[in-house]
Amino acid sequence: MNVDELGSILGIWAHPDDEAYLSAGLMAMARDAGSEVVCVTATRGERGTPDPLTWPPDRLAEIRQDELTRSLRVLGVTKHHWLGYSDGECANVAPAEPVARLSELIDEIRPDTIVTFGPDGHTGHPDHQAVSAWVESAFRRAAPAGTRLLHAAVSHDWAHRWSDVHRDFSIFQDGYPLAVDHDQLAVELLLDDRTLARKLRALTEQASQTNGLITLMGLSRYTRWVSQESFVEATLVPDSPAAR
């Protein structure tokens, strides 16, 4: 499909770099097509390090905030909102407030398409799962008729092709990803060379998160690994009063 068929896009994610890994190509192509793209990030990713003594949360939050700004600039995305929740604590946040805030943003922006994690959180991360639930509730409450809700997904073929990377570098939590059959994908982007180069630049701008993995994998292999983006149409579960 042509990305311009998705219209204006609102991406809602948990941490800086989620948006780049899962949708940088989509965002770049949408901006090139003249579509509005808005990105929302729930936390500043201040605990995203195995070495918190060297990178204490306050310091890392500042770094990751600046990295995300530069990364989005590469993709042509200038509209961004922080929700300001604590990294690693989204699952403990009473959902009423984030759902209300996201509902207000959806009502204000009125996107044609919303992209986020599926209920599994893609990698199994609890923050991702919480954000997915918030988005679903806000979508039900505020999305205009006809708005699409897409969840980032991977096919069985892709998961098998890169299983050694996911095992060796602990990309996903145990039991993940929950892959889908290829014919379940609503959007599958095999990024062209130009778009892939932009995605790679956007990712390398978030050096605190990507430099180590690029060094371990090698740039060529890493580039191939991030060259595909896939999404499924959301299957909405029955509404839960607890999520309102």
Short mmCIF file of C-alpha atoms in Angstrom, two decimals:
data_model
loop_
_atom_site.label_atom_id
_atom_site.label_comp_id
_atom_site.label_asym_id
_atom_site.label_seq_id
_atom_site.Cartn_x
_atom_site.Cartn_y
_atom_site.Cartn_z
CA MET A 1 0.00 0.00 0.00
CA ASN A 2 1.00 3.64 -0.35
CA VAL A 3 1.75 5.28 2.97
CA ASP A 4 -0.16 8.38 1.90
CA GLU A 5 -3.33 6.25 2.10
CA LEU A 6 -2.89 6.31 5.90
CA GLY A 7 -3.33 10.08 5.98
CA SER A 8 -2.19 11.93 9.08
CA ILE A 9 -0.46 9.73 11.64
CA LEU A 10 -0.26 9.84 15.42
CA GLY A 11 2.37 7.54 16.91
CA ILE A 12 2.16 6.78 20.63
CA TRP A 13 5.09 5.00 22.27
CA ALA A 14 6.63 4.28 25.66
CA HIS A 15 10.32 5.25 25.37
CA PRO A 16 12.56 7.25 23.06
CA ASP A 17 13.73 4.91 20.26
CA ASP A 18 10.50 2.85 20.21
CA GLU A 19 9.18 5.16 17.52
CA ALA A 20 12.35 4.91 15.44
CA TYR A 21 12.73 1.15 15.59
CA LEU A 22 9.09 0.45 14.82
CA SER A 23 7.99 3.32 12.59
CA ALA A 24 10.84 5.58 11.42
CA GLY A 25 10.36 4.50 7.82
CA LEU A 26 6.62 4.99 8.06
CA MET A 27 7.06 8.47 9.52
CA ALA A 28 9.64 9.53 6.93
CA MET A 29 7.51 8.30 4.03
CA ALA A 30 4.41 9.97 5.43
CA ARG A 31 6.20 13.30 5.81
CA ASP A 32 7.57 13.00 2.27
CA ALA A 33 3.98 12.50 1.09
CA GLY A 34 2.95 15.71 2.86
CA SER A 35 1.05 14.03 5.69
CA GLU A 36 1.09 15.36 9.23
CA VAL A 37 2.93 13.15 11.73
CA VAL A 38 2.77 13.63 15.48
CA CYS A 39 4.72 11.56 17.98
CA VAL A 40 3.89 11.01 21.67
CA THR A 41 6.33 9.46 24.15
CA ALA A 42 5.21 8.32 27.58
CA THR A 43 8.59 8.40 29.38
CA ARG A 44 12.05 9.82 28.85
CA GLY A 45 13.65 6.38 29.08
CA GLU A 46 15.74 7.43 32.06
CA ARG A 47 16.34 3.85 33.20
CA GLY A 48 17.38 2.54 29.80
CA THR A 49 20.93 1.57 30.75
CA PRO A 50 22.71 -1.40 32.32
CA ASP A 51 25.04 1.08 34.07
CA PRO A 52 22.93 3.48 36.18
CA LEU A 53 25.97 4.62 38.18
CA THR A 54 27.55 6.11 35.08
CA TRP A 55 24.22 7.17 33.64
CA PRO A 56 21.95 8.22 36.54
CA PRO A 57 18.31 8.75 35.60
CA ASP A 58 18.35 12.56 35.53
CA ARG A 59 21.40 12.66 33.28
CA LEU A 60 20.16 9.93 30.96
CA ALA A 61 16.73 11.56 30.67
CA GLU A 62 18.32 14.78 29.37
CA ILE A 63 20.46 12.87 26.91
CA ARG A 64 17.59 10.79 25.58
CA GLN A 65 15.34 13.81 25.27
CA ASP A 66 17.93 15.54 23.09
CA GLU A 67 18.56 12.36 21.11
CA LEU A 68 14.87 11.98 20.32
CA THR A 69 14.57 15.57 19.15
CA ARG A 70 17.45 15.06 16.72
CA SER A 71 16.12 11.68 15.61
CA LEU A 72 12.68 13.04 14.78
CA ARG A 73 14.25 15.98 12.95
CA VAL A 74 15.96 13.52 10.58
CA LEU A 75 12.52 12.11 9.74
CA GLY A 76 10.93 15.52 9.25
CA VAL A 77 8.75 15.18 12.35
CA THR A 78 8.45 18.42 14.30
CA LYS A 79 5.37 17.75 16.45
CA HIS A 80 6.08 15.80 19.62
CA HIS A 81 4.52 15.47 23.08
CA TRP A 82 5.98 14.03 26.29
CA LEU A 83 3.60 12.46 28.80
CA GLY A 84 6.24 12.57 31.55
CA TYR A 85 5.70 9.23 33.26
CA SER A 86 8.52 7.32 34.97
CA ASP A 87 10.44 4.79 32.93
CA GLY A 88 9.55 1.29 34.06
CA GLU A 89 6.49 2.44 36.03
CA CYS A 90 3.79 2.82 33.38
CA ALA A 91 2.07 -0.38 34.45
CA ASN A 92 1.68 1.13 37.93
CA VAL A 93 0.04 4.34 36.73
CA ALA A 94 -3.71 4.55 37.28
CA PRO A 95 -4.93 4.60 33.67
CA ALA A 96 -7.56 7.33 34.06
CA GLU A 97 -5.05 10.19 33.73
CA PRO A 98 -3.03 8.96 30.71
CA VAL A 99 -6.21 7.85 28.96
CA ALA A 100 -7.71 11.33 29.49
CA ARG A 101 -4.55 13.04 28.24
CA LEU A 102 -4.33 10.83 25.16
CA SER A 103 -8.03 11.34 24.48
CA GLU A 104 -7.48 15.11 24.51
CA LEU A 105 -4.57 14.75 22.07
CA ILE A 106 -6.57 12.52 19.74
CA ASP A 107 -9.48 14.97 19.85
CA GLU A 108 -7.13 17.88 19.12
CA ILE A 109 -5.06 16.21 16.39
CA ARG A 110 -7.84 14.11 14.80
CA PRO A 111 -5.43 11.75 13.08
CA ASP A 112 -6.45 9.44 10.27
CA THR A 113 -4.24 6.66 11.65
CA ILE A 114 -2.87 5.89 15.12
CA VAL A 115 0.12 3.56 15.48
CA THR A 116 1.34 1.99 18.71
CA PHE A 117 2.17 -1.35 20.33
CA GLY A 118 -0.19 -4.30 20.36
CA PRO A 119 -1.51 -5.55 23.71
CA ASP A 120 1.55 -7.81 23.98
CA GLY A 121 3.79 -4.73 23.96
CA HIS A 122 5.75 -6.06 20.97
CA THR A 123 8.78 -6.99 23.08
CA GLY A 124 6.81 -7.94 26.18
CA HIS A 125 7.91 -4.82 28.07
CA PRO A 126 5.31 -3.84 30.72
CA ASP A 127 5.58 -0.14 29.78
CA HIS A 128 4.73 -1.03 26.19
CA GLN A 129 1.76 -3.09 27.29
CA ALA A 130 0.46 -0.30 29.50
CA VAL A 131 0.75 2.26 26.71
CA SER A 132 -1.11 -0.06 24.36
CA ALA A 133 -3.98 -0.33 26.84
CA TRP A 134 -4.07 3.45 27.35
CA VAL A 135 -4.21 4.02 23.60
CA GLU A 136 -7.02 1.52 23.11
CA SER A 137 -9.14 3.20 25.76
CA ALA A 138 -8.40 6.67 24.39
CA PHE A 139 -9.13 5.48 20.85
CA ARG A 140 -12.54 4.21 21.92
CA ARG A 141 -13.26 7.48 23.68
CA ALA A 142 -12.01 10.09 21.26
CA ALA A 143 -11.04 8.79 17.81
CA PRO A 144 -13.15 10.18 14.98
CA ALA A 145 -15.18 7.68 12.97
CA GLY A 146 -13.00 6.00 10.36
CA THR A 147 -9.74 6.41 12.26
CA ARG A 148 -7.47 3.38 11.92
CA LEU A 149 -5.59 1.86 14.85
CA LEU A 150 -2.50 -0.07 13.81
CA HIS A 151 -0.31 -2.20 16.05
CA ALA A 152 3.37 -2.83 15.35
CA ALA A 153 3.85 -6.51 14.53
CA VAL A 154 6.28 -9.03 13.08
CA SER A 155 5.62 -11.96 10.79
CA HIS A 156 6.66 -15.53 11.52
CA ASP A 157 9.08 -15.32 8.58
CA TRP A 158 10.80 -12.24 9.99
CA ALA A 159 10.96 -13.65 13.51
CA HIS A 160 12.54 -16.87 12.21
CA ARG A 161 15.01 -15.03 9.98
CA TRP A 162 16.35 -12.98 12.88
CA SER A 163 15.90 -15.48 15.72
CA ASP A 164 19.65 -15.69 16.39
CA VAL A 165 19.87 -11.91 16.85
CA HIS A 166 16.90 -11.88 19.19
CA ARG A 167 18.37 -14.74 21.21
CA ASP A 168 21.96 -13.51 21.33
CA PHE A 169 21.13 -9.90 22.22
CA SER A 170 17.98 -10.38 24.33
CA ILE A 171 15.93 -8.08 22.12
CA PHE A 172 12.65 -9.56 23.31
CA GLN A 173 11.54 -10.86 26.67
CA ASP A 174 11.04 -14.61 27.04
CA GLY A 175 8.17 -15.85 24.90
CA TYR A 176 8.27 -12.89 22.51
CA PRO A 177 7.74 -11.75 19.82
CA LEU A 178 4.23 -13.04 19.29
CA ALA A 179 4.55 -13.28 15.53
CA VAL A 180 1.63 -13.36 13.08
CA ASP A 181 1.05 -14.98 9.73
CA HIS A 182 2.12 -12.85 6.79
CA ASP A 183 -1.42 -12.49 5.47
CA GLN A 184 -2.47 -10.84 8.76
CA LEU A 185 -0.27 -7.81 8.10
CA ALA A 186 -2.25 -4.73 7.14
CA VAL A 187 0.87 -2.69 6.36
CA GLU A 188 4.26 -4.11 5.39
CA LEU A 189 7.04 -1.71 4.47
CA LEU A 190 10.24 -2.98 2.88
CA LEU A 191 12.19 0.23 3.08
CA ASP A 192 13.87 1.53 -0.05
CA ASP A 193 17.52 2.53 0.19
CA ARG A 194 16.83 6.23 0.73
CA THR A 195 14.24 5.69 3.44
CA LEU A 196 16.35 3.03 5.11
CA ALA A 197 19.30 5.41 5.22
CA ARG A 198 17.12 8.01 6.96
CA LYS A 199 15.89 5.44 9.43
CA LEU A 200 19.47 4.43 10.18
CA ARG A 201 20.41 8.10 10.77
CA ALA A 202 17.41 8.51 13.05
CA LEU A 203 18.47 5.47 15.06
CA THR A 204 22.11 6.48 15.30
CA GLU A 205 21.03 9.87 16.64
CA GLN A 206 19.83 7.87 19.65
CA ALA A 207 23.36 6.71 20.31
CA SER A 208 22.88 5.96 24.00
CA GLN A 209 20.56 3.13 22.96
CA THR A 210 21.86 2.02 19.57
CA ASN A 211 25.66 2.33 19.46
CA GLY A 212 26.31 -0.78 21.52
CA LEU A 213 24.03 -3.01 19.46
CA ILE A 214 25.34 -1.64 16.17
CA THR A 215 28.89 -2.40 17.30
CA LEU A 216 27.97 -5.94 18.30
CA MET A 217 25.90 -6.73 15.21
CA GLY A 218 27.93 -4.83 12.65
CA LEU A 219 26.44 -1.92 10.72
CA SER A 220 25.49 -3.93 7.62
CA ARG A 221 23.63 -6.61 9.54
CA TYR A 222 21.95 -4.07 11.81
CA THR A 223 20.78 -2.11 8.77
CA ARG A 224 19.18 -5.20 7.26
CA TRP A 225 17.56 -6.02 10.59
CA VAL A 226 15.76 -2.65 10.77
CA SER A 227 14.82 -2.54 7.07
CA GLN A 228 11.24 -3.77 7.49
CA GLU A 229 8.24 -2.36 9.36
CA SER A 230 4.94 -4.16 9.75
CA PHE A 231 1.58 -3.43 11.33
CA VAL A 232 -1.71 -5.23 11.89
CA GLU A 233 -5.16 -3.75 12.26
CA ALA A 234 -6.03 -3.58 15.94
CA THR A 235 -8.52 -6.10 17.21
CA LEU A 236 -10.30 -4.29 20.01
CA VAL A 237 -11.25 -6.34 23.03
CA PRO A 238 -14.50 -5.65 24.90
CA ASP A 239 -14.28 -2.35 26.76
CA SER A 240 -13.08 -2.50 30.35
CA PRO A 241 -14.37 0.05 32.88
CA ALA A 242 -11.02 -0.24 34.69
CA ALA A 243 -9.26 1.25 31.69
CA ARG A 244 -11.46 4.33 31.43
#
